[in-house]
Coordinates of C-alpha atoms and ligand atoms in Angstrom, one line a residue:
M754 CA -57.6 74.0 -16.6
F755 CA -56.1 75.3 -13.5
F756 CA -53.0 73.7 -11.9
G757 CA -51.7 76.0 -9.2
S758 CA -52.8 75.8 -5.6
I759 CA -55.0 78.4 -4.2
E760 CA -55.7 79.1 -0.6
Y761 CA -59.4 79.7 0.0
S762 CA -60.4 82.0 3.0
G763 CA -64.1 81.0 3.0
P764 CA -67.1 83.1 3.6
G765 CA -66.7 86.1 5.6
R766 CA -69.3 85.8 8.4
D767 CA -68.0 88.3 10.9
N768 CA -71.6 89.2 12.0
L769 CA -72.1 85.7 13.3
R770 CA -69.1 85.9 15.5
P771 CA -67.7 82.4 14.3
M772 CA -66.1 80.3 17.0
K773 CA -63.8 78.4 14.8
K774 CA -61.5 79.0 11.9
L775 CA -61.3 77.0 8.6
F776 CA -58.3 76.9 6.3
I777 CA -58.8 75.2 2.9
K778 CA -55.8 74.5 0.5
T779 CA -57.0 73.7 -3.0
Y780 CA -54.9 71.8 -5.5
G781 CA -55.8 70.6 -9.1
C782 CA -58.6 71.8 -11.3
Q783 CA -61.4 74.1 -11.2
M784 CA -63.8 71.5 -10.0
N785 CA -61.7 71.2 -6.9
A786 CA -61.9 75.1 -6.5
Y787 CA -65.7 74.9 -6.6
D788 CA -65.8 72.0 -4.2
S789 CA -63.6 73.9 -1.7
A790 CA -66.1 76.8 -1.8
R791 CA -68.9 74.3 -1.3
M792 CA -67.1 72.7 1.7
A793 CA -66.7 76.1 3.2
D794 CA -70.5 76.7 2.8
L795 CA -71.2 73.4 4.4
L796 CA -69.1 74.1 7.4
A797 CA -70.4 77.7 8.0
P798 CA -73.4 76.7 9.9
L799 CA -71.1 74.8 12.3
G800 CA -69.5 78.0 13.1
Y801 CA -66.4 77.8 10.8
A802 CA -65.3 80.9 9.2
G803 CA -62.5 81.1 6.6
T804 CA -59.0 82.2 7.6
E805 CA -55.8 83.0 5.6
T806 CA -53.4 80.6 7.0
A807 CA -53.1 77.1 8.5
A808 CA -51.4 78.5 11.6
D809 CA -54.5 80.0 13.1
A810 CA -56.9 77.5 11.9
D811 CA -58.9 75.1 14.0
M812 CA -59.6 72.9 10.9
V813 CA -57.4 72.6 7.8
I814 CA -58.8 70.8 4.6
L815 CA -56.4 69.9 1.9
N816 CA -58.4 69.5 -1.2
T817 CA -56.1 67.3 -3.3
C818 CA -55.4 66.4 -6.9
H819 CA -54.1 62.9 -8.1
I820 CA -53.6 63.7 -11.8
R821 CA -49.8 63.3 -11.8
E822 CA -47.1 62.0 -9.4
R823 CA -46.0 65.5 -8.6
A824 CA -49.5 66.4 -7.4
V825 CA -49.5 63.7 -4.9
E826 CA -46.0 64.5 -3.8
K827 CA -47.1 68.0 -2.9
V828 CA -50.0 66.6 -0.7
Y829 CA -47.7 64.5 1.3
S830 CA -45.1 67.4 1.9
E831 CA -47.8 69.7 2.9
L832 CA -49.1 67.0 5.4
G833 CA -45.7 66.8 6.8
R834 CA -45.7 70.6 7.6
L835 CA -49.2 70.2 9.1
R836 CA -48.2 67.4 11.3
K837 CA -45.5 69.7 12.9
L838 CA -48.0 72.5 13.2
K839 CA -50.6 70.2 14.6
D840 CA -48.0 69.0 17.4
R841 CA -47.0 72.5 18.2
K842 CA -50.7 73.6 18.6
A843 CA -51.6 70.5 20.7
K844 CA -48.6 71.4 23.1
S845 CA -50.2 74.8 23.6
G846 CA -53.6 73.2 24.2
H847 CA -55.2 73.8 20.9
R848 CA -56.7 71.1 18.9
M849 CA -56.5 71.4 15.0
L850 CA -58.5 69.0 12.8
V851 CA -56.9 67.9 9.6
A852 CA -59.1 66.6 6.7
V853 CA -57.9 65.3 3.4
A854 CA -60.4 65.8 0.5
G855 CA -60.3 65.5 -3.2
C856 CA -58.9 63.1 -5.6
T857 CA -55.9 61.8 -3.6
A858 CA -58.3 61.2 -0.8
Q859 CA -60.4 59.0 -3.0
A860 CA -57.4 57.2 -4.5
E861 CA -55.3 56.7 -1.4
G862 CA -57.6 57.0 1.6
E863 CA -56.3 54.1 3.6
E864 CA -52.7 54.8 2.6
I865 CA -52.9 58.5 3.8
L866 CA -54.1 57.4 7.2
A867 CA -51.5 54.8 7.5
R868 CA -48.6 57.2 6.3
V869 CA -49.8 60.2 8.3
P870 CA -51.8 59.0 11.2
M871 CA -52.5 62.5 12.6
V872 CA -54.8 63.0 9.7
D873 CA -58.4 63.1 11.3
M874 CA -60.5 62.4 8.3
V875 CA -60.3 61.5 4.6
V876 CA -63.3 62.5 2.3
G877 CA -63.7 61.9 -1.4
P878 CA -65.0 64.3 -4.0
Q879 CA -68.4 62.7 -4.0
S880 CA -68.8 62.4 -0.4
Y881 CA -67.7 65.8 1.1
H882 CA -71.3 66.5 2.0
R883 CA -70.6 64.1 5.0
L884 CA -68.1 66.3 6.6
P885 CA -70.3 67.7 9.3
E886 CA -71.4 64.2 10.2
M887 CA -67.7 63.1 10.3
I888 CA -66.7 66.1 12.5
A889 CA -69.5 65.0 14.9
R890 CA -68.3 61.4 14.9
L891 CA -64.8 62.6 15.6
A892 CA -66.0 64.6 18.6
R893 CA -67.6 61.5 19.9
G894 CA -64.4 59.6 19.3
S895 CA -66.1 56.9 17.3
G896 CA -66.7 55.8 13.7
E897 CA -65.2 55.5 10.4
R898 CA -62.6 58.1 9.4
I899 CA -63.0 57.6 5.6
E900 CA -65.9 58.5 3.3
A901 CA -65.2 57.6 -0.2
D902 CA -68.6 56.5 -1.9
F903 CA -70.0 57.8 -5.2
P904 CA -73.4 58.9 -4.2
A905 CA -73.4 61.6 -6.7
L906 CA -77.1 62.6 -6.5
E907 CA -77.0 62.6 -2.8
K908 CA -74.1 65.2 -2.6
F909 CA -75.8 67.9 -4.5
D910 CA -79.0 67.5 -2.7
A911 CA -77.3 67.6 0.7
L912 CA -75.2 70.8 0.0
P913 CA -76.7 74.1 1.3
D914 CA -77.0 77.0 -1.1
A915 CA -73.9 78.8 -1.7
V916 CA -73.0 81.6 0.8
S917 CA -69.4 82.1 0.0
D918 CA -68.4 85.3 -2.0
T919 CA -68.6 84.2 -5.6
G920 CA -66.8 87.0 -7.3
V921 CA -67.6 88.5 -10.8
S922 CA -66.7 85.3 -12.4
A923 CA -68.1 82.3 -10.8
F924 CA -67.7 78.4 -11.2
L925 CA -70.8 76.4 -11.4
T926 CA -70.3 72.5 -11.6
V927 CA -72.9 71.0 -13.8
Q928 CA -71.4 67.6 -14.5
E929 CA -69.1 65.4 -12.8
G930 CA -67.1 62.3 -13.4
C931 CA -65.8 60.5 -16.4
D932 CA -66.7 57.4 -18.5
K933 CA -63.9 57.9 -21.0
F934 CA -61.1 56.0 -19.4
C935 CA -58.3 57.5 -21.3
T936 CA -55.4 54.9 -20.6
F937 CA -53.3 57.5 -18.8
C938 CA -55.9 59.1 -16.5
V939 CA -57.0 58.6 -12.9
V940 CA -60.0 60.7 -13.1
P941 CA -62.6 58.0 -13.9
Y942 CA -61.3 56.2 -10.8
T943 CA -61.2 59.3 -8.5
R944 CA -64.4 61.1 -9.6
G945 CA -66.5 58.1 -10.6
P946 CA -69.0 57.8 -13.5
E947 CA -70.4 60.6 -15.6
H948 CA -73.3 62.2 -13.9
S949 CA -75.2 65.4 -14.8
R950 CA -77.1 67.7 -12.4
P951 CA -80.7 68.5 -13.3
P952 CA -81.1 71.7 -15.3
E953 CA -83.6 73.2 -12.8
K954 CA -81.0 73.1 -10.1
I955 CA -78.4 74.6 -12.2
L956 CA -80.6 77.5 -13.3
A957 CA -81.6 78.1 -9.7
E958 CA -77.9 78.2 -8.7
A959 CA -76.9 80.5 -11.7
R960 CA -79.8 83.0 -10.7
M961 CA -78.5 83.0 -7.2
L962 CA -74.9 83.5 -8.3
A963 CA -76.1 86.3 -10.6
A964 CA -78.1 87.9 -7.7
R965 CA -74.8 87.8 -5.6
G966 CA -72.9 89.7 -8.2
A967 CA -71.5 87.1 -10.5
R968 CA -71.6 88.5 -14.2
E969 CA -69.7 85.5 -15.7
I970 CA -70.5 81.9 -15.2
I971 CA -68.2 79.2 -16.0
L972 CA -69.9 75.9 -16.3
L973 CA -67.7 73.1 -15.0
G974 CA -67.5 69.4 -15.6
Q975 CA -64.8 66.8 -16.1
N976 CA -66.5 66.2 -19.5
V977 CA -68.7 69.3 -19.4
N978 CA -69.8 68.8 -23.0
A979 CA -71.1 65.2 -22.1
Y980 CA -73.8 67.0 -20.0
R981 CA -77.2 65.4 -20.3
G982 CA -79.3 66.7 -17.4
M983 CA -82.7 65.4 -16.9
D984 CA -85.5 68.0 -16.3
A985 CA -88.5 67.2 -14.1
S986 CA -90.6 66.2 -17.1
G987 CA -88.0 63.5 -18.0
R988 CA -86.4 65.4 -20.9
S989 CA -82.7 65.4 -21.4
W990 CA -81.0 68.7 -21.9
P991 CA -77.7 68.9 -23.9
L992 CA -75.3 71.5 -22.9
A993 CA -76.2 73.8 -25.7
R994 CA -79.8 74.0 -24.2
L995 CA -78.5 74.7 -20.7
I996 CA -76.1 77.5 -22.0
E997 CA -79.2 79.1 -23.9
A998 CA -81.3 78.9 -20.7
I999 CA -78.4 80.6 -18.6
A1000 CA -78.1 83.2 -21.4
G1001 CA -81.6 84.2 -20.6
I1002 CA -80.7 85.3 -17.1
E1003 CA -80.4 89.1 -17.5
D1004 CA -77.4 89.8 -15.2
V1005 CA -75.3 87.0 -16.6
L1006 CA -73.3 88.7 -19.3
R1007 CA -70.9 86.0 -20.2
I1008 CA -70.8 82.1 -20.3
R1009 CA -67.9 79.8 -20.6
Y1010 CA -67.5 76.0 -20.2
T1011 CA -64.7 73.7 -19.4
T1012 CA -63.4 71.0 -20.0
S1013 CA -64.7 69.5 -23.1
H1014 CA -63.9 66.3 -24.9
P1015 CA -63.7 66.4 -28.7
R1016 CA -66.0 63.4 -29.0
D1017 CA -68.8 65.1 -27.2
M1018 CA -68.8 68.4 -29.4
D1019 CA -72.2 68.0 -30.8
D1020 CA -73.9 70.0 -33.7
D1021 CA -76.1 72.0 -31.1
L1022 CA -73.0 73.1 -29.1
I1023 CA -71.0 74.1 -32.3
E1024 CA -74.2 76.0 -33.5
A1025 CA -74.4 77.7 -30.1
H1026 CA -70.9 79.4 -30.6
G1027 CA -72.3 81.1 -33.6
G1028 CA -75.8 81.8 -32.2
I1029 CA -75.5 82.7 -28.5
G1030 CA -73.9 86.1 -28.0
K1031 CA -73.2 85.6 -24.4
L1032 CA -71.1 82.4 -25.1
M1033 CA -67.6 83.6 -25.1
P1034 CA -65.3 82.9 -28.1
F1035 CA -62.7 80.8 -26.2
L1036 CA -62.8 77.0 -26.1
H1037 CA -60.5 74.6 -24.2
L1038 CA -60.6 71.4 -26.2
P1039 CA -57.8 69.0 -25.1
V1040 CA -56.3 66.7 -27.8
Q1041 CA -53.4 65.4 -25.9
S1042 CA -51.5 64.3 -29.1
G1043 CA -51.5 64.7 -32.8
S1044 CA -50.5 61.2 -33.6
D1045 CA -53.2 58.7 -34.5
S1046 CA -51.3 55.7 -33.0
V1047 CA -50.7 57.6 -29.7
L1048 CA -54.4 58.8 -29.8
E1049 CA -55.5 55.1 -30.2
A1050 CA -53.1 53.9 -27.5
M1051 CA -54.5 56.6 -25.1
N1052 CA -58.1 55.4 -25.9
R1053 CA -59.1 59.0 -27.1
Q1054 CA -61.5 57.5 -29.6
H1055 CA -61.0 60.2 -32.2
T1056 CA -58.1 60.7 -34.8
A1057 CA -56.0 63.9 -35.5
A1058 CA -58.0 64.4 -38.6
D1059 CA -61.3 64.3 -36.7
Y1060 CA -60.0 66.9 -34.4
R1061 CA -58.8 69.2 -37.2
R1062 CA -62.3 68.9 -38.9
L1063 CA -63.9 69.7 -35.6
I1064 CA -61.8 72.8 -35.1
G1065 CA -62.8 73.9 -38.6
R1066 CA -66.3 73.5 -38.2
I1067 CA -66.3 75.6 -34.8
R1068 CA -64.3 78.4 -36.7
E1069 CA -66.8 78.4 -39.4
R1070 CA -69.4 79.2 -37.0
R1071 CA -67.3 81.5 -34.8
P1072 CA -64.2 82.7 -36.9
D1073 CA -62.6 84.7 -34.3
I1074 CA -62.8 81.9 -31.5
A1075 CA -59.6 81.1 -29.6
F1076 CA -58.6 77.7 -28.8
S1077 CA -56.6 76.0 -26.0
S1078 CA -55.6 72.5 -25.3
D1079 CA -53.9 70.1 -23.1
F1080 CA -50.9 68.0 -24.4
I1081 CA -49.1 64.9 -23.0
V1082 CA -45.5 64.3 -24.2
G1083 CA -43.6 61.0 -23.7
F1084 CA -46.7 58.9 -23.5
P1085 CA -45.6 55.1 -23.8
G1086 CA -44.5 54.2 -27.2
E1087 CA -44.4 57.7 -28.5
S1088 CA -41.8 57.9 -31.4
D1089 CA -40.0 61.0 -32.8
A1090 CA -42.5 60.9 -35.6
D1091 CA -45.5 60.7 -33.3
F1092 CA -44.2 63.8 -31.5
E1093 CA -43.6 65.5 -34.8
A1094 CA -47.2 64.9 -35.6
T1095 CA -48.1 66.7 -32.4
L1096 CA -46.0 69.7 -33.3
Q1097 CA -47.6 69.6 -36.7
L1098 CA -51.2 69.6 -35.3
V1099 CA -50.2 72.6 -32.9
R1100 CA -48.9 74.5 -36.0
D1101 CA -52.0 73.9 -38.0
V1102 CA -54.5 74.7 -35.3
G1103 CA -52.7 77.8 -33.7
Y1104 CA -53.6 77.9 -30.1
A1105 CA -54.1 80.9 -27.8
Q1106 CA -52.7 79.2 -24.7
C1107 CA -52.2 75.6 -23.7
F1108 CA -51.2 73.4 -20.8
S1109 CA -48.5 70.7 -21.6
F1110 CA -47.2 67.9 -19.3
K1111 CA -44.7 65.0 -19.3
Y1112 CA -46.6 61.7 -19.1
S1113 CA -46.7 60.6 -15.6
P1114 CA -47.5 56.8 -14.9
R1115 CA -50.4 56.5 -12.6
P1116 CA -50.8 53.4 -10.4
G1117 CA -53.7 51.3 -11.6
T1118 CA -54.1 52.9 -15.2
P1119 CA -53.4 50.8 -18.2
A1120 CA -50.7 52.9 -19.7
A1121 CA -48.8 52.8 -16.5
A1122 CA -48.2 49.0 -17.3
A1123 CA -47.1 49.5 -20.9
R1124 CA -43.7 48.1 -21.9
K1125 CA -42.4 51.1 -23.9
Q1126 CA -42.0 53.7 -21.3
I1127 CA -40.2 56.9 -22.5
S1128 CA -37.1 58.0 -20.7
E1129 CA -37.2 61.1 -18.6
S1130 CA -34.5 62.9 -20.8
V1131 CA -36.6 62.4 -23.9
K1132 CA -39.7 63.6 -22.1
T1133 CA -37.9 66.7 -21.0
A1134 CA -36.5 67.5 -24.4
R1135 CA -40.0 67.1 -26.1
L1136 CA -41.8 69.1 -23.5
D1137 CA -39.2 71.9 -24.0
T1138 CA -39.7 71.9 -27.8
L1139 CA -43.4 71.8 -27.5
Q1140 CA -43.6 74.6 -24.9
K1141 CA -41.4 76.8 -27.1
L1142 CA -43.8 76.4 -29.9
L1143 CA -46.9 77.0 -27.7
L1144 CA -45.3 80.1 -26.2
A1145 CA -44.7 81.5 -29.5
Q1146 CA -48.3 81.0 -30.4
Q1147 CA -49.4 82.5 -27.2
D1148 CA -47.2 85.6 -27.9
A1149 CA -48.7 85.8 -31.4
A1150 CA -52.2 85.6 -30.0
N1151 CA -51.5 88.4 -27.6
L1152 CA -50.0 90.5 -30.5
A1153 CA -53.1 89.9 -32.5
I1154 CA -55.3 91.9 -30.2
M1155 CA -52.8 94.9 -30.0
D1156 CA -54.4 98.2 -31.0
K1157 CA -57.9 96.6 -31.0
T1158 CA -60.8 97.7 -28.8
L1159 CA -62.3 94.8 -27.1
D1160 CA -65.1 94.3 -24.4
V1161 CA -63.5 93.7 -21.0
L1162 CA -65.4 92.4 -18.0
F1163 CA -63.6 93.8 -15.0
E1164 CA -63.2 91.2 -12.2
K1165 CA -61.0 92.6 -9.3
P1166 CA -58.6 95.2 -8.3
G1167 CA -55.1 95.1 -9.7
R1168 CA -52.0 95.1 -7.7
N1169 CA -51.3 98.9 -8.4
A1170 CA -53.5 101.5 -7.0
D1171 CA -56.2 102.8 -9.5
Q1172 CA -55.8 99.6 -11.6
I1173 CA -58.4 96.9 -12.2
V1174 CA -58.1 93.6 -13.9
G1175 CA -60.6 92.1 -16.4
R1176 CA -60.6 89.7 -19.3
T1177 CA -61.3 90.1 -22.9
P1178 CA -63.8 87.6 -24.6
Y1179 CA -60.7 85.6 -25.5
L1180 CA -59.7 85.2 -21.9
N1181 CA -56.6 87.6 -22.0
P1182 CA -56.2 89.2 -18.6
V1183 CA -56.1 93.1 -19.1
H1184 CA -54.8 95.7 -16.6
V1185 CA -56.6 99.0 -16.9
Q1186 CA -56.3 102.3 -15.0
A1187 CA -60.0 102.7 -14.1
P1188 CA -62.3 103.3 -11.1
M1189 CA -63.2 100.3 -8.8
S1190 CA -66.9 101.1 -9.5
L1191 CA -66.4 99.4 -12.9
I1192 CA -65.8 96.0 -11.2
G1193 CA -68.6 93.7 -12.5
K1194 CA -69.1 95.7 -15.6
V1195 CA -68.3 95.3 -19.3
R1196 CA -66.5 98.2 -20.9
P1197 CA -64.7 98.6 -24.3
V1198 CA -61.0 98.8 -23.8
R1199 CA -58.3 99.8 -26.2
I1200 CA -55.5 97.2 -25.9
E1201 CA -52.1 99.0 -25.8
A1202 CA -49.1 97.1 -24.4
L1203 CA -47.9 93.5 -23.7
T1204 CA -46.3 92.6 -20.3
A1205 CA -45.1 89.1 -19.3
N1206 CA -48.4 87.5 -18.4
S1207 CA -51.1 90.1 -19.3
V1208 CA -51.9 93.1 -21.6
K1209 CA -52.4 96.6 -20.6
G1210 CA -55.0 98.8 -22.0
S1211 CA -57.1 102.0 -21.5
L1212 CA -60.9 102.7 -21.4
A1213 CA -62.0 103.5 -25.0
Ligands
SAH758 N1 -61.3 65.9 -18.7 C1 -60.3 66.7 -18.1 C2 -59.3 65.9 -17.6 C3 -58.6 66.6 -16.4 S1 -57.0 66.2 -16.4 C4 -59.7 67.4 -19.1 O1 -59.6 67.0 -20.2 O2 -59.2 68.6 -18.9 C5 -56.3 67.5 -17.2 C6 -55.1 67.1 -18.1 O3 -54.1 66.4 -17.4 C7 -55.5 66.0 -19.2 O4 -56.1 66.8 -20.3 C8 -54.2 65.6 -19.6 O5 -53.5 66.4 -20.5 C9 -53.3 65.7 -18.1 N2 -53.1 64.3 -17.7 C10 -54.0 63.6 -17.2 N3 -53.4 62.4 -16.7 C11 -51.9 62.6 -17.0 C12 -50.8 61.8 -16.8 N4 -51.0 60.6 -16.3 N5 -49.7 62.3 -17.0 C13 -49.6 63.5 -17.5 N6 -50.6 64.4 -17.8 C14 -51.9 63.9 -17.5
SF4_759 FE1 -59.2 61.7 -17.9 FE2 -59.9 61.3 -20.5 FE3 -61.8 61.5 -18.7 FE4 -60.4 63.8 -19.5 S1 -61.8 62.3 -20.7 S2 -61.1 63.1 -17.4 S3 -58.4 62.9 -19.8 S4 -60.2 59.9 -18.7
F3S760 FE1 -56.9 66.6 -10.2 FE2 -59.1 65.3 -9.5 FE3 -59.2 67.6 -10.9 S1 -57.2 64.5 -10.1 S2 -57.4 67.6 -12.0 S3 -58.4 67.5 -8.9 S4 -60.4 65.9 -11.2

């Protein structure tokens, strides 16, 4: 799960002498990062090429997240800055289009236009393939400024092949939406119902990514292990079968998938972790809480014991697998004992790295209306306690690979000259003194030292 913001500078198409510049700022999860790349692909034929800053852009897209209140605040403060920029540009005779995409667009389309009228268009995560049409309508000065339907099939069919630089490690969305309705979560409302892309389309995209230099493919979905794609002959593929087929592509060296729901970890997928060598031994399997009563109130539809059993079964098939999870503290009604049960689950499982959040009430979700909301000070204290424990586990996981020799897939240049950065099978970033020619290759690396966020090693 990725929760920073990244600035996407789109496909470089210098040879086409593009007339217009596009700046996309991405918030939220990896699925938004994938969508941003696809929006850039979609606008490239209209003459838009990526740029590094909003200041020199002809069009700015904010690809937004709605998951917590803080995420939405960021969107409105960025819109405040863009409004000033747009005014300044207008005074010097330049028009800058501003589009709001992503989950906040889906959830608050009308409100965005009311609060920030300078926004030219609002487009939801399942309708961004209509951006070119919206831009054309805007040029004519007519028509609807919001597109927020859920025509899931239509979107993927309407998107062009990816032209953006995919990098060594590439995202590939295979499943979208969520039918789980955890009581705290907006995703089922912003992304719509679960929908899986057909396997043939995914395989074609994976082959194309590999041909463009991708060596690792990260299969994405809000509930990726609920994947059930229907092939042309009407057979339904579970995720394990899709992984197996992608593993058959020679140039794809590594496969990962995220994010999974514990309820959808079927036997085939557990088996795949033992049987498919290219499937990496790292699994993000969010549990949210270790207390059964909280899990029930969250509508997670599994108990803490179910989750422990599941972890045990996966470890049986792949003993060295590293786990990560998401946690929410301060869910309505969470007692000290409930929170202690979460800490105990963390101690029992032993995670490599995790994300943890204070519960944030989201408008329209059932938990937001619950009576027993937890005070901010209790949430802060609990988050602090949990994060200390998680950090200690993360340090232990990094220490455990010290002095070992592990395969590293090199992804990009490091910050220092002569340094390149890659990842171990367990996802630890490793900095190594090595030639750039190794980017895109896997080499054994001896892990030698720990720094704040990564490890250092040398070619073995
Ligand atoms: N199915 C995806 C969901 C994306 S949301 C997944 O499980 O990764 C990512 C995480 O955000 C969730 O796992 C949850 O821990 C957190 N989250 C979602 N809604 C939240 C809320 N209202 N308050 C705090 N954290 C929340
Ligand atoms: Fe949200 Fe739950 Fe669906 Fe994940 S499974 S997206 S947490 S509703
Ligand atoms: Fe955020 Fe939407 Fe992803 S709410 S976490 S961008 S699915």
